[in-house]
Short mmCIF file of C-alpha atoms in Angstrom, two decimals:
data_model
loop_
_atom_site.label_atom_id
_atom_site.label_comp_id
_atom_site.label_asym_id
_atom_site.label_seq_id
_atom_site.Cartn_x
_atom_site.Cartn_y
_atom_site.Cartn_z
CA UNK A 18 -14.43 -116.49 -157.46
CA UNK A 19 -16.20 -113.51 -155.60
CA UNK A 20 -14.73 -114.62 -152.41
CA UNK A 21 -11.29 -114.74 -154.00
CA UNK A 22 -11.77 -111.30 -155.32
CA UNK A 23 -12.90 -109.85 -152.06
CA UNK A 24 -9.69 -111.44 -150.27
CA UNK A 25 -7.51 -110.07 -152.89
CA UNK A 26 -8.49 -106.44 -152.60
CA UNK A 27 -8.45 -106.95 -148.70
CA UNK A 28 -5.08 -108.22 -149.27
CA UNK A 29 -4.23 -105.14 -151.33
CA UNK A 30 -5.87 -102.50 -148.81
CA UNK A 31 -3.69 -104.14 -146.00
CA UNK A 32 -0.72 -103.78 -147.97
CA UNK A 33 -1.47 -100.16 -149.08
CA UNK A 34 -1.96 -99.30 -145.12
CA UNK A 35 1.23 -100.90 -144.31
CA UNK A 36 3.07 -99.20 -147.14
CA UNK A 37 1.71 -95.82 -146.15
CA UNK A 38 2.76 -96.33 -142.49
CA UNK A 39 6.35 -97.09 -143.75
CA UNK A 40 6.50 -94.17 -145.38
CA UNK A 41 5.22 -91.92 -142.50
CA UNK A 42 7.63 -93.99 -140.40
CA UNK A 43 10.56 -92.59 -142.72
CA UNK A 44 9.28 -89.16 -143.23
CA UNK A 45 8.01 -88.04 -139.96
CA UNK A 46 11.60 -87.98 -138.31
CA UNK A 47 12.63 -85.10 -141.05
CA UNK A 48 9.60 -83.22 -139.73
CA UNK A 49 10.69 -83.32 -136.35
CA UNK A 50 14.09 -82.49 -137.01
CA UNK A 51 12.54 -79.09 -138.53
CA UNK A 52 10.67 -78.21 -135.10
CA UNK A 53 7.78 -76.49 -136.86
CA UNK A 54 5.42 -74.55 -135.20
CA UNK A 55 2.30 -75.48 -136.69
CA UNK A 56 -1.16 -75.73 -135.29
CA UNK A 57 -1.83 -79.37 -134.45
CA UNK A 58 -5.13 -79.38 -136.57
CA UNK A 59 -3.18 -78.09 -139.67
CA UNK A 60 -0.35 -80.62 -139.09
CA UNK A 61 -2.60 -83.65 -138.59
CA UNK A 62 -4.65 -82.46 -141.86
CA UNK A 63 -1.39 -81.96 -143.88
CA UNK A 64 0.02 -85.54 -142.76
CA UNK A 65 -3.46 -87.32 -143.71
CA UNK A 66 -3.43 -85.38 -147.12
CA UNK A 67 0.12 -86.55 -147.68
CA UNK A 68 -1.16 -90.14 -146.71
CA UNK A 69 -3.79 -90.11 -149.27
CA UNK A 70 -1.41 -89.24 -152.22
CA UNK A 71 0.86 -92.14 -151.02
CA UNK A 72 -1.76 -94.52 -150.72
CA UNK A 73 -3.16 -93.24 -154.22
CA UNK A 74 0.44 -93.83 -155.64
CA UNK A 75 0.25 -97.28 -154.22
CA UNK A 76 -3.36 -97.99 -155.93
CA UNK A 77 -2.05 -96.91 -159.22
CA UNK A 78 -0.68 -100.01 -160.01
CA UNK A 79 -4.10 -102.05 -159.27
CA UNK A 80 -6.61 -99.29 -160.62
CA UNK A 81 -7.41 -98.47 -164.56
CA UNK A 82 -7.58 -94.75 -163.82
CA UNK A 83 -6.10 -92.09 -161.28
CA UNK A 84 -9.67 -91.16 -160.25
CA UNK A 85 -10.36 -95.03 -159.06
CA UNK A 86 -6.81 -95.20 -157.43
CA UNK A 87 -7.64 -91.74 -155.44
CA UNK A 88 -11.05 -93.01 -154.47
CA UNK A 89 -9.44 -96.21 -153.15
CA UNK A 90 -6.81 -94.17 -151.26
CA UNK A 91 -9.62 -92.30 -149.29
CA UNK A 92 -11.20 -95.54 -148.33
CA UNK A 93 -7.94 -97.08 -147.15
CA UNK A 94 -7.31 -93.75 -145.02
CA UNK A 95 -10.70 -94.32 -143.39
CA UNK A 96 -9.75 -98.11 -142.88
CA UNK A 97 -6.28 -97.25 -141.47
CA UNK A 98 -7.99 -94.49 -138.92
CA UNK A 99 -10.33 -97.48 -138.00
CA UNK A 100 -7.52 -99.68 -137.41
CA UNK A 101 -5.77 -97.29 -135.31
CA UNK A 102 -8.77 -97.06 -132.83
CA UNK A 103 -10.63 -94.24 -134.17
CA UNK A 104 -14.43 -94.95 -134.03
CA UNK A 105 -16.25 -95.44 -137.42
CA UNK A 106 -18.40 -92.75 -137.36
CA UNK A 107 -15.48 -90.09 -136.41
CA UNK A 108 -12.98 -91.82 -138.95
CA UNK A 109 -15.71 -91.55 -141.90
CA UNK A 110 -16.25 -87.99 -140.95
CA UNK A 111 -12.72 -87.14 -140.78
CA UNK A 112 -12.17 -88.96 -144.08
CA UNK A 113 -15.02 -86.81 -145.71
CA UNK A 114 -13.37 -83.62 -144.42
CA UNK A 115 -10.13 -84.73 -145.82
CA UNK A 116 -11.65 -85.56 -149.07
CA UNK A 117 -13.22 -81.97 -149.13
CA UNK A 118 -9.83 -80.26 -148.30
CA UNK A 119 -7.97 -82.08 -150.94
CA UNK A 120 -8.99 -79.76 -153.39
CA UNK A 121 -8.39 -76.00 -153.75
CA UNK A 122 -10.94 -73.63 -154.75
CA UNK A 123 -9.28 -73.22 -158.28
CA UNK A 124 -9.74 -77.20 -158.56
CA UNK A 125 -6.31 -78.15 -158.16
CA UNK A 126 -5.26 -80.73 -155.78
CA UNK A 127 -3.79 -79.69 -152.34
CA UNK A 128 -0.09 -79.52 -152.30
CA UNK A 129 0.25 -82.18 -149.50
CA UNK A 130 -1.71 -84.84 -151.75
CA UNK A 131 0.30 -83.85 -154.82
CA UNK A 132 3.60 -84.23 -153.15
CA UNK A 133 2.69 -87.47 -151.24
CA UNK A 134 1.52 -89.03 -154.51
CA UNK A 135 4.77 -87.94 -156.12
CA UNK A 136 6.96 -89.01 -153.24
CA UNK A 137 9.85 -91.38 -153.55
CA UNK A 138 11.90 -93.51 -150.88
CA UNK A 139 14.48 -91.40 -149.19
CA UNK A 140 13.13 -88.01 -150.27
CA UNK A 141 11.96 -85.52 -147.84
CA UNK A 142 8.71 -84.45 -149.56
CA UNK A 143 6.60 -84.37 -146.53
CA UNK A 144 9.12 -81.90 -144.87
CA UNK A 145 8.65 -79.85 -148.48
CA UNK A 146 4.99 -79.42 -147.92
CA UNK A 147 5.40 -77.98 -144.61
CA UNK A 148 8.37 -75.75 -145.66
CA UNK A 149 5.62 -74.18 -148.07
CA UNK A 150 3.55 -72.97 -145.13
CA UNK A 151 6.31 -71.99 -142.31
CA UNK A 152 5.60 -68.17 -142.80
CA UNK A 153 1.97 -68.69 -143.11
CA UNK A 154 0.51 -67.05 -139.58
CA UNK A 155 -2.90 -68.56 -140.19
CA UNK A 156 -1.65 -71.97 -139.60
CA UNK A 157 0.91 -71.18 -136.60
CA UNK A 158 0.82 -72.79 -133.24
CA UNK A 159 1.02 -69.24 -131.70
CA UNK A 160 -2.50 -68.11 -133.48
CA UNK A 161 -4.15 -71.45 -132.48
CA UNK A 162 -2.89 -71.12 -128.90
CA UNK A 163 -4.33 -67.55 -128.99
CA UNK A 164 -7.76 -68.71 -130.39
CA UNK A 165 -7.70 -71.55 -127.67
CA UNK A 166 -7.21 -69.29 -124.65
CA UNK A 167 -9.65 -66.82 -125.98
CA UNK A 168 -12.33 -69.49 -125.89
CA UNK A 169 -11.46 -70.14 -122.37
CA UNK A 170 -11.28 -66.33 -121.17
CA UNK A 171 -14.68 -66.00 -122.95
CA UNK A 172 -16.34 -69.18 -121.22
CA UNK A 173 -14.71 -68.22 -117.56
CA UNK A 174 -15.27 -64.21 -118.04
CA UNK A 175 -19.02 -64.90 -119.33
CA UNK A 176 -19.80 -67.30 -116.45
CA UNK A 177 -18.23 -64.80 -113.73
CA UNK A 178 -20.34 -61.80 -115.26
CA UNK A 179 -23.65 -64.01 -115.32
CA UNK A 180 -23.10 -65.20 -111.72
CA UNK A 181 -22.46 -61.71 -110.70
CA UNK A 182 -25.38 -60.23 -112.67
CA UNK A 183 -27.59 -63.12 -110.81
CA UNK A 184 -26.29 -62.04 -107.74
CA UNK A 185 -26.85 -58.29 -108.07
CA UNK A 186 -30.41 -58.90 -108.98
CA UNK A 187 -31.15 -61.42 -106.16
CA UNK A 188 -29.84 -59.11 -103.41
CA UNK A 189 -31.03 -55.89 -104.59
CA UNK A 190 -34.27 -56.89 -106.57
CA UNK A 191 -35.59 -59.59 -104.37
CA UNK A 192 -38.81 -59.36 -105.83
CA UNK A 193 -37.88 -60.23 -109.46
CA UNK A 194 -39.18 -63.67 -110.92
CA UNK A 195 -36.83 -66.30 -112.16
CA UNK A 196 -36.80 -65.43 -115.83
CA UNK A 197 -35.96 -61.66 -115.07
CA UNK A 198 -33.06 -62.98 -112.87
CA UNK A 199 -31.68 -65.22 -115.77
CA UNK A 200 -32.21 -62.47 -118.52
CA UNK A 201 -30.01 -60.14 -116.35
CA UNK A 202 -27.41 -62.84 -116.02
CA UNK A 203 -27.22 -63.36 -119.55
CA UNK A 204 -27.15 -59.51 -120.28
CA UNK A 205 -24.44 -59.38 -117.98
CA UNK A 206 -22.42 -62.21 -119.72
CA UNK A 207 -22.83 -60.38 -123.07
CA UNK A 208 -21.44 -57.22 -121.26
CA UNK A 209 -18.15 -59.05 -121.36
CA UNK A 210 -18.32 -61.64 -124.16
CA UNK A 211 -18.95 -59.17 -126.74
CA UNK A 212 -16.17 -56.45 -126.04
CA UNK A 213 -13.88 -59.10 -125.59
CA UNK A 214 -14.59 -61.03 -128.43
CA UNK A 215 -14.32 -58.02 -130.84
CA UNK A 216 -10.86 -57.20 -129.13
CA UNK A 217 -9.72 -60.76 -130.07
CA UNK A 218 -10.96 -60.43 -133.70
CA UNK A 219 -9.15 -57.23 -133.98
CA UNK A 220 -5.70 -59.10 -132.71
CA UNK A 221 -6.45 -61.91 -134.88
CA UNK A 222 -6.54 -59.73 -138.23
CA UNK A 223 -3.76 -57.59 -136.69
CA UNK A 224 -1.52 -60.79 -136.65
CA UNK A 225 -2.71 -62.09 -139.93
CA UNK A 226 -1.87 -58.86 -141.69
CA UNK A 227 1.39 -58.51 -140.05
CA UNK A 228 2.48 -62.00 -141.21
CA UNK A 229 1.14 -61.58 -144.74
CA UNK A 230 3.09 -58.31 -144.78
CA UNK A 231 5.87 -60.26 -143.58
CA UNK A 232 5.90 -62.70 -146.63
CA UNK A 233 5.95 -60.20 -149.23
CA UNK A 234 9.50 -59.21 -150.28
CA UNK A 235 10.47 -55.45 -150.32
CA UNK A 236 10.31 -53.92 -153.45
#
């Protein structure tokens, strides 16, 4: 009897994953047509939250409560990621992160999860989720690209300044010990990293504030 129950649950799980993939196959072309300019991390997070909602809707027909259905949905998301080739440890970590992001600070469900749960065949519910964030600068690909390029500049610039500092001490202060040379190199790197980081932070705040002002309609 126990084996029969486990087999039934596995069959439901497989059916849920197939259903979620079918829904995504239907929804993603609508998203692609819109040509959104979102950061990849935000786009992936939104889609995964939407999938949890779709899976929760699927499990509603088998579970006694909505909470149980949602719990099964998170587990199904983890299993789907593993089936798609994600390592178990990483999939578990990602599923935990998705669970954390599924609730807003005020306790409400994330929009993507809610619309996924309410989705119906033939609607454009996933695109509706992304439409809600079109003017949100903080999730734009441009800002993410600025952040990614900033990391590279800090890394390469800091490395060059550190090498220049080490070279200077080695040439002009040859009697210095290894610790002094290393400390001077780190100090030189900081002379580059700190100002550039502060400038980047100011630019980030400026872009974010300007985006927020753009969203506010004129009085």
